[in-house]
Amino acid sequence: MRHLISTKNLSNQEVLDIFKDAKDFLDKKPRTLLEGKSITTIFFENSTRTLSSFESAARRLGARVLRLDVARSSSSKGETLYDTAANLDAMSPNAIIIRHSHSGAPQILSHHIHCPLINAGDGKHAHPTQALLDLFTIYEHFKGEIKGKKITIIGDIKSSRVANSNIDLLTRFGLEITLVAPPHFMPNSNLNYTYDIKKAIEKADIIMSLRTQVERHEKIVYASLKDYANDFCINSSLINDKKVILLHPGPVNRNIDISDEVMNDPRNLVLKQVEHGVAIRMAVLKKFILEN
Ligand code: ASP
C-alpha cells in the first residue's frame, strides 16, 4: 500500500503525471472517477484551505467524504491516536487524509491502516500536496520551463513544513533556491542563504513568502512580528516593477508577510495557488486510490 507522507514518496515522473491530470482537472467539471469511494478527513490542527480543498477535490471526483470532527471525537476523551485510526480503518474508507501537529504522526499511523494515507501537514515535517501545488503553479506560469529558475524563500523557514517539502521538490526539478530569513528563522542547510532581502529579490524569478509559525515556537525567539515585518514584509518598494511571481501557502498575515498593496498586485498568485490546489488534490486522490 502506498501512502503520501512526503514529496519523497513520489518520483519526478509521478509528479509530472500528477501535473498532467491536474491540468485536465482545471476545467472544474465534476467527474465520476471515484464514485462509490469513501474518503475520511481527520484534522487535528486548524485549516482553512487544505481541508476544504481536499474535500472539494474528493467530491469533484464523485467520492463521499466523512469528516471526523476532532473536537467532538473520542480523541478529546483520551483515546490514543492509534486507536482512533484503527477505528476509522475498521470502517473501510478508501483513503484517510490526516493533519497533525506532531511531525511523524502520519508515518506512524500509515503502518496500522489498510488504505492510502495522505498527509495534509504534520508539524514542522512535511506538507506534500502544498509543495505539489506550489511547483504546479510555477510550472504552469513558466509553461514547463522551470529548470534553473531562481526562487527566493522568505520567512520562518526553520519551522515550516511547506518550506521543507518545497526544498525537496524544487531542488529535484532544478530550481535554484535562496533562503532569506532573520537568523532565528534560518535552518541549518547547505542551500544558498542571505540575510539581505533586497539582494535576494533582485535575482529572483519567484518569491515564496511564509507565515511565522508562532504555534510551533517553544519560546519567543524574536522581539515582535512588527520588527520582522520591517525587514521581511514583501511590499511594493521591494518588488517595484520587477518581473517576478509571488507565492504564499496561506494564511497570509497581511502587512507582516505581504503588504496590502502587493496582495492586490497581479504578480501575486496566492489565489491561483488555491485554485490549483483543488486540481492537484484531485490528481493525488485519483492516483493513490485508483493505482494502489
Ligand atoms: N497552511 C500552511 C500549513 O498548514 C502554511 C501555514 O500554516 O503557514 O503549513
Coordinates of C-alpha atoms and ligand atoms in Angstrom, one line a residue:
M1 CA 0.0 0.0 0.0
R2 CA 1.5 3.4 -1.0
H3 CA 0.9 6.4 1.2
L4 CA 1.8 10.1 0.6
I5 CA 3.7 11.2 3.6
S6 CA 6.2 13.4 2.0
T7 CA 7.2 14.5 -1.5
K8 CA 10.0 11.9 -1.3
N9 CA 7.3 9.2 -1.8
L10 CA 6.9 10.4 -5.5
S11 CA 9.3 10.1 -8.3
N12 CA 9.8 13.1 -10.7
Q13 CA 7.9 11.2 -13.4
E14 CA 5.0 10.6 -11.0
V15 CA 5.0 14.3 -10.1
L16 CA 4.8 15.2 -13.8
D17 CA 1.9 12.7 -14.2
I18 CA 0.1 14.3 -11.4
F19 CA 0.6 17.7 -13.1
K20 CA -0.8 16.3 -16.3
D21 CA -4.0 15.1 -14.6
A22 CA -4.2 18.3 -12.6
K23 CA -4.1 20.3 -15.8
D24 CA -7.2 18.4 -17.1
F25 CA -8.9 18.9 -13.7
L26 CA -8.5 22.7 -14.0
D27 CA -11.7 22.7 -16.1
K28 CA -13.5 22.2 -12.7
K29 CA -16.0 19.8 -14.2
P30 CA -17.4 17.1 -11.9
R31 CA -16.1 13.6 -12.5
T32 CA -17.3 10.1 -11.6
L33 CA -13.8 8.6 -11.2
L34 CA -14.2 8.0 -7.5
E35 CA -17.9 7.2 -7.5
G36 CA -18.7 4.7 -4.7
K37 CA -15.5 5.5 -2.8
S38 CA -15.4 7.0 0.7
I39 CA -12.7 9.3 1.9
T40 CA -12.2 10.3 5.6
T41 CA -10.7 13.6 6.6
I42 CA -9.3 13.9 10.1
F43 CA -7.6 17.2 11.0
F44 CA -6.1 17.6 14.5
E45 CA -4.9 21.1 13.6
N46 CA -6.7 24.0 12.2
S47 CA -7.0 24.5 8.5
T48 CA -8.9 26.8 6.2
R49 CA -7.7 26.0 2.7
T50 CA -6.3 22.4 2.9
L51 CA -9.3 20.7 4.5
S52 CA -11.9 22.4 2.1
S53 CA -9.5 21.9 -0.8
F54 CA -9.2 18.1 -0.2
E55 CA -13.0 17.8 0.4
S56 CA -13.8 19.7 -2.8
A57 CA -11.4 17.6 -4.7
A58 CA -12.9 14.3 -3.3
R59 CA -16.4 15.5 -4.2
R60 CA -15.5 16.7 -7.6
L61 CA -14.3 13.2 -8.3
G62 CA -17.6 11.7 -7.1
A63 CA -16.4 10.4 -3.7
R64 CA -18.2 10.6 -0.4
V65 CA -16.5 12.5 2.3
L66 CA -16.6 11.6 6.0
R67 CA -15.2 14.4 8.1
L68 CA -14.2 13.4 11.6
D69 CA -14.8 16.3 13.9
V70 CA -11.8 16.0 16.2
A71 CA -13.2 18.3 18.8
R72 CA -16.3 16.0 19.1
S73 CA -14.4 12.8 18.6
S74 CA -13.1 10.4 21.3
S75 CA -9.6 11.9 20.9
S76 CA -10.9 14.6 23.2
K77 CA -11.9 11.8 25.6
G78 CA -8.4 10.5 25.8
E79 CA -8.4 7.9 23.0
T80 CA -5.0 7.4 21.6
L81 CA -4.3 8.4 18.0
Y82 CA -3.6 4.8 17.2
D83 CA -7.0 3.7 18.5
T84 CA -8.8 6.5 16.7
A85 CA -7.1 5.5 13.4
A86 CA -7.7 1.8 14.0
N87 CA -11.4 2.5 14.5
L88 CA -11.5 4.7 11.4
D89 CA -9.8 2.0 9.4
A90 CA -12.3 -0.6 10.6
M91 CA -15.0 1.5 8.7
S92 CA -13.0 0.6 5.5
P93 CA -12.5 4.0 3.9
N94 CA -10.7 4.2 0.5
A95 CA -8.3 6.9 1.8
I96 CA -7.6 8.8 5.0
I97 CA -6.4 12.4 4.9
I98 CA -4.8 13.5 8.1
R99 CA -3.3 16.7 9.5
H100 CA -1.5 16.5 12.9
S101 CA 0.7 18.9 14.9
H102 CA 3.2 16.2 15.6
S103 CA 5.8 15.6 12.9
G104 CA 5.8 11.9 12.1
A105 CA 2.3 11.1 13.2
P106 CA 1.0 10.2 9.7
Q107 CA 4.1 8.0 9.1
I108 CA 3.4 6.0 12.3
L109 CA -0.3 5.7 11.5
S110 CA 0.3 4.5 8.0
H111 CA 1.6 1.2 9.4
H112 CA -1.7 0.5 11.1
I113 CA -4.2 1.2 8.3
H114 CA -5.3 -0.6 5.2
C115 CA -5.9 2.2 2.8
P116 CA -3.8 5.0 1.4
L117 CA -3.0 7.7 3.9
I118 CA -2.4 11.3 2.7
N119 CA -0.5 13.7 4.8
A120 CA -2.2 17.1 4.9
G121 CA 0.6 18.6 7.0
D122 CA 2.4 17.2 10.1
G123 CA 4.2 19.5 12.5
K124 CA 7.3 21.0 11.0
H125 CA 7.9 18.0 8.9
A126 CA 6.0 17.9 5.6
H127 CA 3.1 19.2 3.6
P128 CA 3.4 17.3 0.3
T129 CA 0.3 18.5 -1.5
Q130 CA 1.2 22.1 -0.8
A131 CA 4.6 21.7 -2.4
L132 CA 3.0 19.9 -5.3
L133 CA 0.5 22.8 -5.9
D134 CA 3.3 25.4 -5.5
L135 CA 5.5 23.7 -8.0
F136 CA 2.5 23.2 -10.3
T137 CA 1.7 26.9 -10.1
I138 CA 5.4 27.7 -11.1
Y139 CA 5.2 25.0 -13.8
E140 CA 2.1 26.5 -15.3
H141 CA 3.3 30.0 -15.1
F142 CA 6.6 29.2 -16.9
K143 CA 5.0 26.8 -19.3
G144 CA 7.1 23.9 -18.0
E145 CA 10.4 25.7 -18.4
I146 CA 11.4 25.7 -14.7
K147 CA 14.9 24.3 -14.7
G148 CA 17.3 27.0 -13.5
K149 CA 14.6 29.4 -12.3
K150 CA 15.6 31.3 -9.2
I151 CA 13.3 31.1 -6.2
T152 CA 13.8 33.1 -3.0
I153 CA 12.0 31.6 0.1
I154 CA 11.4 34.1 2.8
G155 CA 10.3 33.8 6.4
D156 CA 10.1 31.3 9.1
I157 CA 11.8 28.5 7.1
K158 CA 13.1 26.6 10.1
S159 CA 9.6 25.8 11.4
S160 CA 7.9 25.5 8.1
R161 CA 6.7 22.1 6.7
V162 CA 5.8 24.0 3.5
A163 CA 9.5 25.1 3.1
N164 CA 10.7 21.6 3.9
S165 CA 8.5 19.9 1.3
N166 CA 9.3 22.6 -1.3
I167 CA 13.0 22.4 -0.8
D168 CA 12.9 18.7 -1.6
L169 CA 10.7 19.1 -4.7
L170 CA 12.1 22.4 -6.1
T171 CA 15.7 21.1 -5.9
R172 CA 14.7 17.9 -7.7
F173 CA 13.3 19.9 -10.5
G174 CA 16.4 22.0 -10.9
L175 CA 15.2 25.3 -9.4
E176 CA 17.9 27.4 -7.7
I177 CA 16.8 28.2 -4.1
T178 CA 18.0 31.1 -1.9
L179 CA 16.8 31.2 1.7
V180 CA 16.1 34.6 3.3
A181 CA 15.2 34.9 7.0
P182 CA 16.4 36.5 10.2
P183 CA 19.0 34.2 11.9
H184 CA 16.4 32.7 14.3
F185 CA 14.3 31.5 11.4
M186 CA 17.1 30.2 9.2
P187 CA 17.6 26.4 9.2
N188 CA 20.9 24.6 9.0
S189 CA 21.2 23.8 5.4
N190 CA 23.6 23.7 2.5
L191 CA 21.4 25.8 0.3
N192 CA 22.3 29.4 -0.6
Y193 CA 21.2 31.9 2.0
T194 CA 21.4 35.6 2.8
Y195 CA 20.0 38.0 5.4
D196 CA 19.8 40.7 2.7
I197 CA 16.3 40.5 1.2
K198 CA 16.9 43.2 -1.4
K199 CA 19.8 41.3 -2.9
A200 CA 17.9 38.0 -2.9
I201 CA 14.8 39.6 -4.6
E202 CA 16.9 41.3 -7.3
K203 CA 17.9 37.9 -8.7
A204 CA 14.6 36.1 -8.2
D205 CA 12.1 34.8 -10.7
I206 CA 9.9 33.6 -7.9
I207 CA 9.4 34.7 -4.4
M208 CA 7.8 32.4 -1.8
S209 CA 6.8 34.2 1.4
L210 CA 6.0 32.1 4.5
R211 CA 4.0 32.8 7.7
T212 CA 5.7 33.0 11.0
Q213 CA 4.8 29.7 12.7
V214 CA 4.1 31.1 16.1
E215 CA 2.2 28.0 17.2
R216 CA 5.4 25.9 16.7
H217 CA 7.8 28.1 18.7
E218 CA 8.6 26.7 22.1
K219 CA 9.9 30.0 23.2
I220 CA 9.8 33.5 21.7
V221 CA 12.9 33.9 19.7
Y222 CA 12.2 37.4 18.3
A223 CA 11.1 40.8 19.6
S224 CA 7.8 41.2 17.6
L225 CA 6.2 40.4 14.3
K226 CA 6.3 44.1 13.6
D227 CA 10.1 44.1 13.7
Y228 CA 10.1 41.1 11.4
A229 CA 7.7 42.9 9.1
N230 CA 10.0 46.0 8.9
D231 CA 12.7 43.8 7.3
F232 CA 10.9 41.0 5.6
C233 CA 7.4 42.1 4.5
I234 CA 7.0 41.9 0.7
N235 CA 6.0 45.4 -0.2
S236 CA 5.9 47.5 -3.4
S237 CA 9.2 49.2 -2.9
L238 CA 10.9 45.8 -2.6
I239 CA 9.5 44.4 -5.9
N240 CA 8.8 47.7 -7.7
D241 CA 8.4 46.9 -11.4
K242 CA 10.3 43.6 -11.3
K243 CA 9.2 40.7 -13.4
V244 CA 8.6 38.1 -10.7
I245 CA 5.8 36.0 -9.3
L246 CA 4.9 35.8 -5.6
L247 CA 3.6 32.7 -3.8
H248 CA 2.4 32.1 -0.3
P249 CA 0.7 29.0 1.1
G250 CA -1.7 31.0 3.3
P251 CA -2.9 32.1 5.7
V252 CA -1.2 35.4 4.8
N253 CA -0.5 37.7 7.7
R254 CA -1.2 41.0 5.9
N255 CA 1.4 43.7 6.3
I256 CA 3.7 41.2 8.1
D257 CA 4.3 38.7 5.3
I258 CA 2.9 40.7 2.4
S259 CA 1.6 44.3 2.2
D260 CA -2.0 45.1 1.3
E261 CA -0.8 46.7 -1.9
V262 CA 1.1 43.6 -3.0
M263 CA -1.8 41.4 -2.1
N264 CA -3.7 43.1 -4.9
D265 CA -0.8 43.0 -7.4
P266 CA -1.3 40.8 -10.4
R267 CA 2.1 39.2 -9.8
N268 CA 0.7 37.8 -6.5
L269 CA -0.5 34.2 -7.4
V270 CA -1.9 33.3 -4.0
L271 CA -5.5 32.7 -5.2
K272 CA -4.2 30.9 -8.3
Q273 CA -2.4 28.5 -5.8
V274 CA -5.7 27.8 -4.1
E275 CA -7.4 27.1 -7.4
H276 CA -4.5 24.8 -8.4
G277 CA -4.7 23.1 -5.0
V278 CA -8.0 21.5 -5.7
A279 CA -6.9 20.2 -9.1
I280 CA -3.6 18.8 -7.6
R281 CA -5.5 17.1 -4.8
M282 CA -7.9 15.6 -7.3
A283 CA -4.9 14.2 -9.2
V284 CA -3.4 12.9 -5.9
L285 CA -6.6 11.2 -4.8
K286 CA -7.1 9.7 -8.2
K287 CA -3.5 8.3 -8.2
F288 CA -3.4 7.0 -4.6
I289 CA -6.9 5.5 -4.6
L290 CA -7.1 4.0 -8.1
E291 CA -3.5 3.0 -8.7
N292 CA -2.8 1.5 -5.2
Ligands
ASP1 N1 -1.2 26.4 5.6 C1 0.2 26.1 5.6 C2 0.4 24.9 6.6 O1 -0.5 24.3 7.0 C3 1.1 27.2 6.0 C4 0.9 27.9 7.3 O2 0.0 27.5 8.1 O3 1.6 28.9 7.5 O4 1.6 24.6 6.9

